[in-house]
């Protein structure tokens, strides 16, 4: 099932994607279940929003594809390299990525996003997928120059608009054998397979839950394949995960 969060005629709601329509739900399905109101909204008149606003955190994993770790000048870490992005960095499909004046080198990182659906603490990898509500597409936008300058990543990864998310959450997505592609202005920049992750989704969830209590609505970004590169004012960057959707965002410098 593909779940969207959307606005229509001044109201924000959740809906299940059914061909070219949204089956409107009474509440947030993560907490209220899939309870239809009886209304339907055509997809083309709905404005899709970030499918979840993380209540506490976006957890992210660095260097989780060997080819990307190599292009960054190192090797993939033996344990997941975790960092956090603030929930204020999250934007939805079609919203502008704003280039901050502090950086001259902002880059795209197309990634699979895991949406946590229940409280998880010290969960095992064997049980980790039970905590998943669904999957989505993300762009772990990074100010590469500030990442190097600061020596840690809070600023480089944490600016407002640096976590595009969407267009929907798929509650039945299967990660095996799935391609992930990032394009800038239609030109392919990154191409990989979710199979190439060094640490699996289950391992990442288990590892993260040994550090933090994961809450419903938390999001985990699972790392990016090789091919990261700059985005500049006027670009459009899109991340496509086969079967999950395409997340497209314009890039603007104000
Ligand atoms: Mg990343």
PDB file of N, CA, C and O in Angstrom, residues 29-104:
ATOM      1  N   UNK A  29      -2.402   7.076   9.425  1.00  0.00           N
ATOM      2  CA  UNK A  29      -2.518   5.604   9.484  1.00  0.00           C
ATOM      3  C   UNK A  29      -1.479   4.950  10.400  1.00  0.00           C
ATOM      4  O   UNK A  29      -1.704   3.831  10.868  1.00  0.00           O
ATOM      5  N   UNK A  30      -0.380   5.658  10.683  1.00  0.00           N
ATOM      6  CA  UNK A  30       0.614   5.093  11.591  1.00  0.00           C
ATOM      7  C   UNK A  30       0.033   4.895  12.992  1.00  0.00           C
ATOM      8  O   UNK A  30       0.430   4.000  13.723  1.00  0.00           O
ATOM      9  N   UNK A  31      -0.922   5.755  13.338  1.00  0.00           N
ATOM     10  CA  UNK A  31      -1.502   5.708  14.686  1.00  0.00           C
ATOM     11  C   UNK A  31      -2.984   5.316  14.669  1.00  0.00           C
ATOM     12  O   UNK A  31      -3.483   4.758  15.638  1.00  0.00           O
ATOM     13  N   UNK A  32      -3.666   5.652  13.575  1.00  0.00           N
ATOM     14  CA  UNK A  32      -5.120   5.491  13.543  1.00  0.00           C
ATOM     15  C   UNK A  32      -5.592   4.361  12.640  1.00  0.00           C
ATOM     16  O   UNK A  32      -6.792   4.117  12.516  1.00  0.00           O
ATOM     17  N   UNK A  33      -4.628   3.656  11.998  1.00  0.00           N
ATOM     18  CA  UNK A  33      -5.014   2.589  11.091  1.00  0.00           C
ATOM     19  C   UNK A  33      -5.528   3.139   9.766  1.00  0.00           C
ATOM     20  O   UNK A  33      -5.598   4.351   9.557  1.00  0.00           O
ATOM     21  N   UNK A  34      -5.885   2.211   8.884  1.00  0.00           N
ATOM     22  CA  UNK A  34      -6.319   2.613   7.540  1.00  0.00           C
ATOM     23  C   UNK A  34      -7.842   2.679   7.502  1.00  0.00           C
ATOM     24  O   UNK A  34      -8.516   1.732   7.133  1.00  0.00           O
ATOM     25  N   UNK A  35      -8.360   3.822   7.920  1.00  0.00           N
ATOM     26  CA  UNK A  35      -9.804   3.995   8.083  1.00  0.00           C
ATOM     27  C   UNK A  35     -10.295   5.069   7.110  1.00  0.00           C
ATOM     28  O   UNK A  35     -10.135   6.266   7.358  1.00  0.00           O
ATOM     29  N   UNK A  36     -10.885   4.692   5.981  1.00  0.00           N
ATOM     30  CA  UNK A  36     -11.273   5.665   4.951  1.00  0.00           C
ATOM     31  C   UNK A  36     -12.447   6.542   5.384  1.00  0.00           C
ATOM     32  O   UNK A  36     -13.352   6.093   6.091  1.00  0.00           O
ATOM     33  N   UNK A  37     -12.413   7.796   4.934  1.00  0.00           N
ATOM     34  CA  UNK A  37     -13.534   8.705   5.191  1.00  0.00           C
ATOM     35  C   UNK A  37     -14.679   8.474   4.207  1.00  0.00           C
ATOM     36  O   UNK A  37     -15.796   8.920   4.441  1.00  0.00           O
ATOM     37  N   UNK A  38     -14.376   7.804   3.080  1.00  0.00           N
ATOM     38  CA  UNK A  38     -15.351   7.673   2.002  1.00  0.00           C
ATOM     39  C   UNK A  38     -15.095   8.653   0.861  1.00  0.00           C
ATOM     40  O   UNK A  38     -15.652   8.509  -0.222  1.00  0.00           O
ATOM     41  N   UNK A  39     -14.227   9.662   1.122  1.00  0.00           N
ATOM     42  CA  UNK A  39     -13.898  10.641   0.072  1.00  0.00           C
ATOM     43  C   UNK A  39     -12.725  10.150  -0.765  1.00  0.00           C
ATOM     44  O   UNK A  39     -11.880   9.394  -0.284  1.00  0.00           O
ATOM     45  N   UNK A  40     -12.697  10.636  -2.017  1.00  0.00           N
ATOM     46  CA  UNK A  40     -11.552  10.402  -2.899  1.00  0.00           C
ATOM     47  C   UNK A  40     -11.135  11.727  -3.511  1.00  0.00           C
ATOM     48  O   UNK A  40     -11.983  12.571  -3.804  1.00  0.00           O
ATOM     49  N   UNK A  41      -9.821  11.895  -3.661  1.00  0.00           N
ATOM     50  CA  UNK A  41      -9.285  13.120  -4.264  1.00  0.00           C
ATOM     51  C   UNK A  41      -8.410  12.710  -5.450  1.00  0.00           C
ATOM     52  O   UNK A  41      -7.526  11.860  -5.293  1.00  0.00           O
ATOM     53  N   UNK A  42      -8.652  13.300  -6.639  1.00  0.00           N
ATOM     54  CA  UNK A  42      -7.773  12.987  -7.769  1.00  0.00           C
ATOM     55  C   UNK A  42      -6.342  13.390  -7.443  1.00  0.00           C
ATOM     56  O   UNK A  42      -6.095  14.474  -6.899  1.00  0.00           O
ATOM     57  N   UNK A  43      -5.379  12.510  -7.784  1.00  0.00           N
ATOM     58  CA  UNK A  43      -3.975  12.779  -7.458  1.00  0.00           C
ATOM     59  C   UNK A  43      -3.501  14.097  -8.066  1.00  0.00           C
ATOM     60  O   UNK A  43      -2.729  14.827  -7.445  1.00  0.00           O
ATOM     61  N   UNK A  44      -3.983  14.441  -9.265  1.00  0.00           N
ATOM     62  CA  UNK A  44      -3.428  15.608  -9.954  1.00  0.00           C
ATOM     63  C   UNK A  44      -3.857  16.933  -9.309  1.00  0.00           C
ATOM     64  O   UNK A  44      -3.265  17.964  -9.590  1.00  0.00           O
ATOM     65  N   UNK A  45      -4.868  16.914  -8.455  1.00  0.00           N
ATOM     66  CA  UNK A  45      -5.253  18.158  -7.772  1.00  0.00           C
ATOM     67  C   UNK A  45      -4.728  18.214  -6.332  1.00  0.00           C
ATOM     68  O   UNK A  45      -4.846  19.236  -5.665  1.00  0.00           O
ATOM     69  N   UNK A  46      -4.157  17.107  -5.857  1.00  0.00           N
ATOM     70  CA  UNK A  46      -3.612  17.085  -4.495  1.00  0.00           C
ATOM     71  C   UNK A  46      -2.155  17.536  -4.525  1.00  0.00           C
ATOM     72  O   UNK A  46      -1.419  17.200  -5.446  1.00  0.00           O
ATOM     73  N   UNK A  47      -1.769  18.325  -3.529  1.00  0.00           N
ATOM     74  CA  UNK A  47      -0.347  18.674  -3.394  1.00  0.00           C
ATOM     75  C   UNK A  47       0.272  17.700  -2.399  1.00  0.00           C
ATOM     76  O   UNK A  47      -0.081  17.707  -1.214  1.00  0.00           O
ATOM     77  N   UNK A  48       1.191  16.867  -2.886  1.00  0.00           N
ATOM     78  CA  UNK A  48       1.816  15.895  -1.993  1.00  0.00           C
ATOM     79  C   UNK A  48       2.816  16.595  -1.068  1.00  0.00           C
ATOM     80  O   UNK A  48       3.582  17.456  -1.494  1.00  0.00           O
ATOM     81  N   UNK A  49       2.794  16.202   0.186  1.00  0.00           N
ATOM     82  CA  UNK A  49       3.683  16.759   1.211  1.00  0.00           C
ATOM     83  C   UNK A  49       4.660  15.671   1.653  1.00  0.00           C
ATOM     84  O   UNK A  49       4.499  14.495   1.295  1.00  0.00           O
ATOM     85  N   UNK A  50       5.654  16.060   2.440  1.00  0.00           N
ATOM     86  CA  UNK A  50       6.515  15.028   3.029  1.00  0.00           C
ATOM     87  C   UNK A  50       5.600  14.007   3.696  1.00  0.00           C
ATOM     88  O   UNK A  50       4.717  14.384   4.481  1.00  0.00           O
ATOM     89  N   UNK A  51       5.767  12.707   3.394  1.00  0.00           N
ATOM     90  CA  UNK A  51       4.793  11.712   3.876  1.00  0.00           C
ATOM     91  C   UNK A  51       4.826  11.522   5.384  1.00  0.00           C
ATOM     92  O   UNK A  51       3.895  10.962   5.954  1.00  0.00           O
ATOM     93  N   UNK A  52       5.893  11.991   6.022  1.00  0.00           N
ATOM     94  CA  UNK A  52       5.953  11.960   7.485  1.00  0.00           C
ATOM     95  C   UNK A  52       6.814  13.137   7.935  1.00  0.00           C
ATOM     96  O   UNK A  52       7.782  13.508   7.253  1.00  0.00           O
ATOM     97  N   UNK A  53       6.433  13.752   9.039  1.00  0.00           N
ATOM     98  CA  UNK A  53       7.312  14.729   9.692  1.00  0.00           C
ATOM     99  C   UNK A  53       7.851  14.024  10.929  1.00  0.00           C
ATOM    100  O   UNK A  53       7.097  13.734  11.856  1.00  0.00           O
ATOM    101  N   UNK A  54       9.147  13.698  10.923  1.00  0.00           N
ATOM    102  CA  UNK A  54       9.679  12.943  12.062  1.00  0.00           C
ATOM    103  C   UNK A  54       9.440  13.684  13.373  1.00  0.00           C
ATOM    104  O   UNK A  54       9.738  14.869  13.481  1.00  0.00           O
ATOM    105  N   UNK A  55       8.876  12.980  14.336  1.00  0.00           N
ATOM    106  CA  UNK A  55       8.568  13.626  15.613  1.00  0.00           C
ATOM    107  C   UNK A  55       9.823  13.862  16.437  1.00  0.00           C
ATOM    108  O   UNK A  55       9.914  14.805  17.201  1.00  0.00           O
ATOM    109  N   UNK A  56      10.803  12.971  16.295  1.00  0.00           N
ATOM    110  CA  UNK A  56      12.005  13.175  17.099  1.00  0.00           C
ATOM    111  C   UNK A  56      13.277  13.271  16.271  1.00  0.00           C
ATOM    112  O   UNK A  56      14.109  14.112  16.540  1.00  0.00           O
ATOM    113  N   UNK A  57      13.459  12.455  15.234  1.00  0.00           N
ATOM    114  CA  UNK A  57      14.778  12.475  14.586  1.00  0.00           C
ATOM    115  C   UNK A  57      14.778  11.787  13.225  1.00  0.00           C
ATOM    116  O   UNK A  57      13.983  10.888  12.959  1.00  0.00           O
ATOM    117  N   UNK A  58      15.734  12.248  12.418  1.00  0.00           N
ATOM    118  CA  UNK A  58      16.133  11.522  11.219  1.00  0.00           C
ATOM    119  C   UNK A  58      17.514  10.962  11.517  1.00  0.00           C
ATOM    120  O   UNK A  58      18.473  11.706  11.744  1.00  0.00           O
ATOM    121  N   UNK A  59      17.608   9.639  11.563  1.00  0.00           N
ATOM    122  CA  UNK A  59      18.893   8.964  11.736  1.00  0.00           C
ATOM    123  C   UNK A  59      19.451   8.704  10.338  1.00  0.00           C
ATOM    124  O   UNK A  59      18.701   8.355   9.429  1.00  0.00           O
ATOM    125  N   UNK A  60      20.751   8.899  10.157  1.00  0.00           N
ATOM    126  CA  UNK A  60      21.324   8.628   8.844  1.00  0.00           C
ATOM    127  C   UNK A  60      22.615   7.838   9.013  1.00  0.00           C
ATOM    128  O   UNK A  60      23.260   7.886  10.062  1.00  0.00           O
ATOM    129  N   UNK A  61      22.953   7.111   7.946  1.00  0.00           N
ATOM    130  CA  UNK A  61      24.147   6.271   7.950  1.00  0.00           C
ATOM    131  C   UNK A  61      25.102   6.780   6.878  1.00  0.00           C
ATOM    132  O   UNK A  61      24.709   6.961   5.725  1.00  0.00           O
ATOM    133  N   UNK A  62      26.347   7.027   7.267  1.00  0.00           N
ATOM    134  CA  UNK A  62      27.353   7.481   6.312  1.00  0.00           C
ATOM    135  C   UNK A  62      28.109   6.304   5.715  1.00  0.00           C
ATOM    136  O   UNK A  62      28.290   5.270   6.356  1.00  0.00           O
ATOM    137  N   UNK A  63      28.518   6.461   4.466  1.00  0.00           N
ATOM    138  CA  UNK A  63      29.424   5.502   3.804  1.00  0.00           C
ATOM    139  C   UNK A  63      28.918   4.066   3.902  1.00  0.00           C
ATOM    140  O   UNK A  63      29.657   3.164   4.316  1.00  0.00           O
ATOM    141  N   UNK A  64      27.674   3.847   3.481  1.00  0.00           N
ATOM    142  CA  UNK A  64      27.102   2.497   3.571  1.00  0.00           C
ATOM    143  C   UNK A  64      27.107   1.768   2.228  1.00  0.00           C
ATOM    144  O   UNK A  64      26.495   0.717   2.090  1.00  0.00           O
ATOM    145  N   UNK A  65      27.749   2.383   1.219  1.00  0.00           N
ATOM    146  CA  UNK A  65      27.999   1.699  -0.060  1.00  0.00           C
ATOM    147  C   UNK A  65      29.503   1.817  -0.311  1.00  0.00           C
ATOM    148  O   UNK A  65      30.061   2.924  -0.223  1.00  0.00           O
ATOM    149  N   UNK A  66      30.159   0.697  -0.613  1.00  0.00           N
ATOM    150  CA  UNK A  66      31.621   0.709  -0.726  1.00  0.00           C
ATOM    151  C   UNK A  66      32.123   1.696  -1.770  1.00  0.00           C
ATOM    152  O   UNK A  66      33.110   2.395  -1.563  1.00  0.00           O
ATOM    153  N   UNK A  67      31.437   1.755  -2.918  1.00  0.00           N
ATOM    154  CA  UNK A  67      31.913   2.627  -3.997  1.00  0.00           C
ATOM    155  C   UNK A  67      31.840   4.096  -3.585  1.00  0.00           C
ATOM    156  O   UNK A  67      32.671   4.911  -3.988  1.00  0.00           O
ATOM    157  N   UNK A  68      30.837   4.442  -2.781  1.00  0.00           N
ATOM    158  CA  UNK A  68      30.747   5.828  -2.292  1.00  0.00           C
ATOM    159  C   UNK A  68      31.819   6.097  -1.232  1.00  0.00           C
ATOM    160  O   UNK A  68      32.452   7.160  -1.246  1.00  0.00           O
ATOM    161  N   UNK A  69      32.023   5.152  -0.318  1.00  0.00           N
ATOM    162  CA  UNK A  69      33.088   5.324   0.685  1.00  0.00           C
ATOM    163  C   UNK A  69      34.419   5.539  -0.023  1.00  0.00           C
ATOM    164  O   UNK A  69      35.226   6.391   0.363  1.00  0.00           O
ATOM    165  N   UNK A  70      34.625   4.809  -1.101  1.00  0.00           N
ATOM    166  CA  UNK A  70      35.862   4.914  -1.866  1.00  0.00           C
ATOM    167  C   UNK A  70      35.992   6.280  -2.534  1.00  0.00           C
ATOM    168  O   UNK A  70      37.054   6.903  -2.501  1.00  0.00           O
ATOM    169  N   UNK A  71      34.895   6.795  -3.097  1.00  0.00           N
ATOM    170  CA  UNK A  71      34.982   8.111  -3.753  1.00  0.00           C
ATOM    171  C   UNK A  71      35.181   9.224  -2.711  1.00  0.00           C
ATOM    172  O   UNK A  71      35.664  10.303  -3.050  1.00  0.00           O
ATOM    173  N   UNK A  72      34.826   8.958  -1.453  1.00  0.00           N
ATOM    174  CA  UNK A  72      35.063   9.937  -0.392  1.00  0.00           C
ATOM    175  C   UNK A  72      36.474   9.771   0.194  1.00  0.00           C
ATOM    176  O   UNK A  72      36.851  10.474   1.126  1.00  0.00           O
ATOM    177  N   UNK A  73      37.231   8.824  -0.329  1.00  0.00           N
ATOM    178  CA  UNK A  73      38.621   8.669   0.066  1.00  0.00           C
ATOM    179  C   UNK A  73      38.833   7.747   1.249  1.00  0.00           C
ATOM    180  O   UNK A  73      39.803   7.890   1.989  1.00  0.00           O
ATOM    181  N   UNK A  74      37.949   6.778   1.449  1.00  0.00           N
ATOM    182  CA  UNK A  74      38.118   5.867   2.574  1.00  0.00           C
ATOM    183  C   UNK A  74      37.456   4.535   2.294  1.00  0.00           C
ATOM    184  O   UNK A  74      37.100   4.225   1.163  1.00  0.00           O
ATOM    185  N   UNK A  75      37.292   3.762   3.374  1.00  0.00           N
ATOM    186  CA  UNK A  75      36.617   2.486   3.254  1.00  0.00           C
ATOM    187  C   UNK A  75      35.313   2.533   4.033  1.00  0.00           C
ATOM    188  O   UNK A  75      35.140   3.381   4.909  1.00  0.00           O
ATOM    189  N   UNK A  76      34.419   1.620   3.719  1.00  0.00           N
ATOM    190  CA  UNK A  76      33.167   1.544   4.456  1.00  0.00           C
ATOM    191  C   UNK A  76      33.467   1.108   5.888  1.00  0.00           C
ATOM    192  O   UNK A  76      34.228   0.156   6.095  1.00  0.00           O
ATOM    193  N   UNK A  77      32.906   1.808   6.885  1.00  0.00           N
ATOM    194  CA  UNK A  77      33.175   1.454   8.283  1.00  0.00           C
ATOM    195  C   UNK A  77      32.632   0.066   8.633  1.00  0.00           C
ATOM    196  O   UNK A  77      31.635  -0.365   8.067  1.00  0.00           O
ATOM    197  N   UNK A  78      33.306  -0.592   9.579  1.00  0.00           N
ATOM    198  CA  UNK A  78      32.874  -1.918   9.997  1.00  0.00           C
ATOM    199  C   UNK A  78      31.539  -1.914  10.724  1.00  0.00           C
ATOM    200  O   UNK A  78      30.793  -2.891  10.683  1.00  0.00           O
ATOM    201  N   UNK A  79      31.251  -0.811  11.415  1.00  0.00           N
ATOM    202  CA  UNK A  79      29.947  -0.634  12.046  1.00  0.00           C
ATOM    203  C   UNK A  79      29.257   0.538  11.363  1.00  0.00           C
ATOM    204  O   UNK A  79      29.926   1.430  10.847  1.00  0.00           O
ATOM    205  N   UNK A  80      27.918   0.586  11.378  1.00  0.00           N
ATOM    206  CA  UNK A  80      27.221   1.729  10.763  1.00  0.00           C
ATOM    207  C   UNK A  80      27.701   3.046  11.376  1.00  0.00           C
ATOM    208  O   UNK A  80      27.801   3.171  12.603  1.00  0.00           O
ATOM    209  N   UNK A  81      28.013   4.018  10.514  1.00  0.00           N
ATOM    210  CA  UNK A  81      28.460   5.339  10.954  1.00  0.00           C
ATOM    211  C   UNK A  81      27.229   6.234  11.030  1.00  0.00           C
ATOM    212  O   UNK A  81      26.706   6.682  10.010  1.00  0.00           O
ATOM    213  N   UNK A  82      26.739   6.456  12.256  1.00  0.00           N
ATOM    214  CA  UNK A  82      25.452   7.145  12.425  1.00  0.00           C
ATOM    215  C   UNK A  82      25.623   8.634  12.634  1.00  0.00           C
ATOM    216  O   UNK A  82      26.562   9.085  13.285  1.00  0.00           O
ATOM    217  N   UNK A  83      24.681   9.396  12.084  1.00  0.00           N
ATOM    218  CA  UNK A  83      24.563  10.813  12.417  1.00  0.00           C
ATOM    219  C   UNK A  83      23.084  11.176  12.389  1.00  0.00           C
ATOM    220  O   UNK A  83      22.236  10.341  12.053  1.00  0.00           O
ATOM    221  N   UNK A  84      22.776  12.400  12.799  1.00  0.00           N
ATOM    222  CA  UNK A  84      21.377  12.845  12.880  1.00  0.00           C
ATOM    223  C   UNK A  84      21.160  14.062  11.997  1.00  0.00           C
ATOM    224  O   UNK A  84      22.046  14.905  11.860  1.00  0.00           O
ATOM    225  N   UNK A  85      19.974  14.134  11.415  1.00  0.00           N
ATOM    226  CA  UNK A  85      19.526  15.348  10.744  1.00  0.00           C
ATOM    227  C   UNK A  85      18.301  15.840  11.504  1.00  0.00           C
ATOM    228  O   UNK A  85      17.455  15.033  11.912  1.00  0.00           O
ATOM    229  N   UNK A  86      18.172  17.148  11.712  1.00  0.00           N
ATOM    230  CA  UNK A  86      17.008  17.635  12.473  1.00  0.00           C
ATOM    231  C   UNK A  86      15.718  17.497  11.660  1.00  0.00           C
ATOM    232  O   UNK A  86      15.770  17.500  10.418  1.00  0.00           O
ATOM    233  N   UNK A  87      14.586  17.387  12.359  1.00  0.00           N
ATOM    234  CA  UNK A  87      13.326  17.238  11.617  1.00  0.00           C
ATOM    235  C   UNK A  87      12.978  18.501  10.830  1.00  0.00           C
ATOM    236  O   UNK A  87      12.202  18.449   9.881  1.00  0.00           O
ATOM    237  N   UNK A  88      13.594  19.623  11.179  1.00  0.00           N
ATOM    238  CA  UNK A  88      13.370  20.861  10.419  1.00  0.00           C
ATOM    239  C   UNK A  88      14.059  20.843   9.057  1.00  0.00           C
ATOM    240  O   UNK A  88      13.862  21.757   8.255  1.00  0.00           O
ATOM    241  N   UNK A  89      14.871  19.813   8.788  1.00  0.00           N
ATOM    242  CA  UNK A  89      15.491  19.709   7.454  1.00  0.00           C
ATOM    243  C   UNK A  89      14.557  19.035   6.446  1.00  0.00           C
ATOM    244  O   UNK A  89      14.828  19.050   5.248  1.00  0.00           O
ATOM    245  N   UNK A  90      13.464  18.461   6.928  1.00  0.00           N
ATOM    246  CA  UNK A  90      12.581  17.681   6.048  1.00  0.00           C
ATOM    247  C   UNK A  90      11.688  18.600   5.208  1.00  0.00           C
ATOM    248  O   UNK A  90      11.069  19.540   5.733  1.00  0.00           O
ATOM    249  N   UNK A  91      11.665  18.329   3.895  1.00  0.00           N
ATOM    250  CA  UNK A  91      10.706  18.966   2.988  1.00  0.00           C
ATOM    251  C   UNK A  91      10.066  17.882   2.135  1.00  0.00           C
ATOM    252  O   UNK A  91      10.534  16.739   2.101  1.00  0.00           O
ATOM    253  N   UNK A  92       9.010  18.251   1.445  1.00  0.00           N
ATOM    254  CA  UNK A  92       8.273  17.291   0.635  1.00  0.00           C
ATOM    255  C   UNK A  92       8.671  17.331  -0.819  1.00  0.00           C
ATOM    256  O   UNK A  92       9.532  18.110  -1.235  1.00  0.00           O
ATOM    257  N   UNK A  93       8.036  16.481  -1.631  1.00  0.00           N
ATOM    258  CA  UNK A  93       8.302  16.461  -3.064  1.00  0.00           C
ATOM    259  C   UNK A  93       7.949  17.806  -3.697  1.00  0.00           C
ATOM    260  O   UNK A  93       6.938  18.408  -3.340  1.00  0.00           O
ATOM    261  N   UNK A  94       8.785  18.269  -4.605  1.00  0.00           N
ATOM    262  CA  UNK A  94       8.502  19.524  -5.306  1.00  0.00           C
ATOM    263  C   UNK A  94       8.899  20.779  -4.562  1.00  0.00           C
ATOM    264  O   UNK A  94       8.904  21.872  -5.135  1.00  0.00           O
ATOM    265  N   UNK A  95       9.237  20.654  -3.284  1.00  0.00           N
ATOM    266  CA  UNK A  95       9.653  21.844  -2.523  1.00  0.00           C
ATOM    267  C   UNK A  95      11.103  22.193  -2.826  1.00  0.00           C
ATOM    268  O   UNK A  95      11.918  21.320  -3.129  1.00  0.00           O
ATOM    269  N   UNK A  96      11.436  23.463  -2.702  1.00  0.00           N
ATOM    270  CA  UNK A  96      12.782  23.918  -3.026  1.00  0.00           C
ATOM    271  C   UNK A  96      13.814  23.462  -1.999  1.00  0.00           C
ATOM    272  O   UNK A  96      13.610  23.627  -0.788  1.00  0.00           O
ATOM    273  N   UNK A  97      14.939  22.950  -2.492  1.00  0.00           N
ATOM    274  CA  UNK A  97      16.155  22.823  -1.682  1.00  0.00           C
ATOM    275  C   UNK A  97      16.826  24.191  -1.730  1.00  0.00           C
ATOM    276  O   UNK A  97      17.152  24.696  -2.808  1.00  0.00           O
ATOM    277  N   UNK A  98      16.993  24.814  -0.569  1.00  0.00           N
ATOM    278  CA  UNK A  98      17.574  26.159  -0.514  1.00  0.00           C
ATOM    279  C   UNK A  98      19.072  26.055  -0.209  1.00  0.00           C
ATOM    280  O   UNK A  98      19.469  25.505   0.827  1.00  0.00           O
ATOM    281  N   UNK A  99      19.877  26.594  -1.105  1.00  0.00           N
ATOM    282  CA  UNK A  99      21.329  26.575  -0.905  1.00  0.00           C
ATOM    283  C   UNK A  99      21.693  27.663   0.095  1.00  0.00           C
ATOM    284  O   UNK A  99      21.394  28.839  -0.123  1.00  0.00           O
ATOM    285  N   UNK A 100      22.354  27.296   1.203  1.00  0.00           N
ATOM    286  CA  UNK A 100      22.656  28.292   2.230  1.00  0.00           C
ATOM    287  C   UNK A 100      23.868  29.147   1.829  1.00  0.00           C
ATOM    288  O   UNK A 100      24.766  28.655   1.132  1.00  0.00           O
ATOM    289  N   UNK A 101      23.895  30.402   2.253  1.00  0.00           N
ATOM    290  CA  UNK A 101      25.000  31.282   1.875  1.00  0.00           C
ATOM    291  C   UNK A 101      26.349  30.833   2.449  1.00  0.00           C
ATOM    292  O   UNK A 101      27.393  31.201   1.918  1.00  0.00           O
ATOM    293  N   UNK A 102      26.317  30.001   3.509  1.00  0.00           N
ATOM    294  CA  UNK A 102      27.572  29.564   4.144  1.00  0.00           C
ATOM    295  C   UNK A 102      28.340  28.556   3.299  1.00  0.00           C
ATOM    296  O   UNK A 102      29.494  28.256   3.584  1.00  0.00           O
ATOM    297  N   UNK A 103      27.696  27.958   2.282  1.00  0.00           N
ATOM    298  CA  UNK A 103      28.328  26.874   1.526  1.00  0.00           C
ATOM    299  C   UNK A 103      28.443  27.214   0.047  1.00  0.00           C
ATOM    300  O   UNK A 103      27.551  27.830  -0.537  1.00  0.00           O
ATOM    301  N   UNK A 104      29.534  26.764  -0.552  1.00  0.00           N
ATOM    302  CA  UNK A 104      29.704  26.901  -2.006  1.00  0.00           C
ATOM    303  C   UNK A 104      29.705  25.550  -2.698  1.00  0.00           C
ATOM    304  O   UNK A 104      29.995  25.459  -3.892  1.00  0.00           O
TER     305      UNK A 104
END
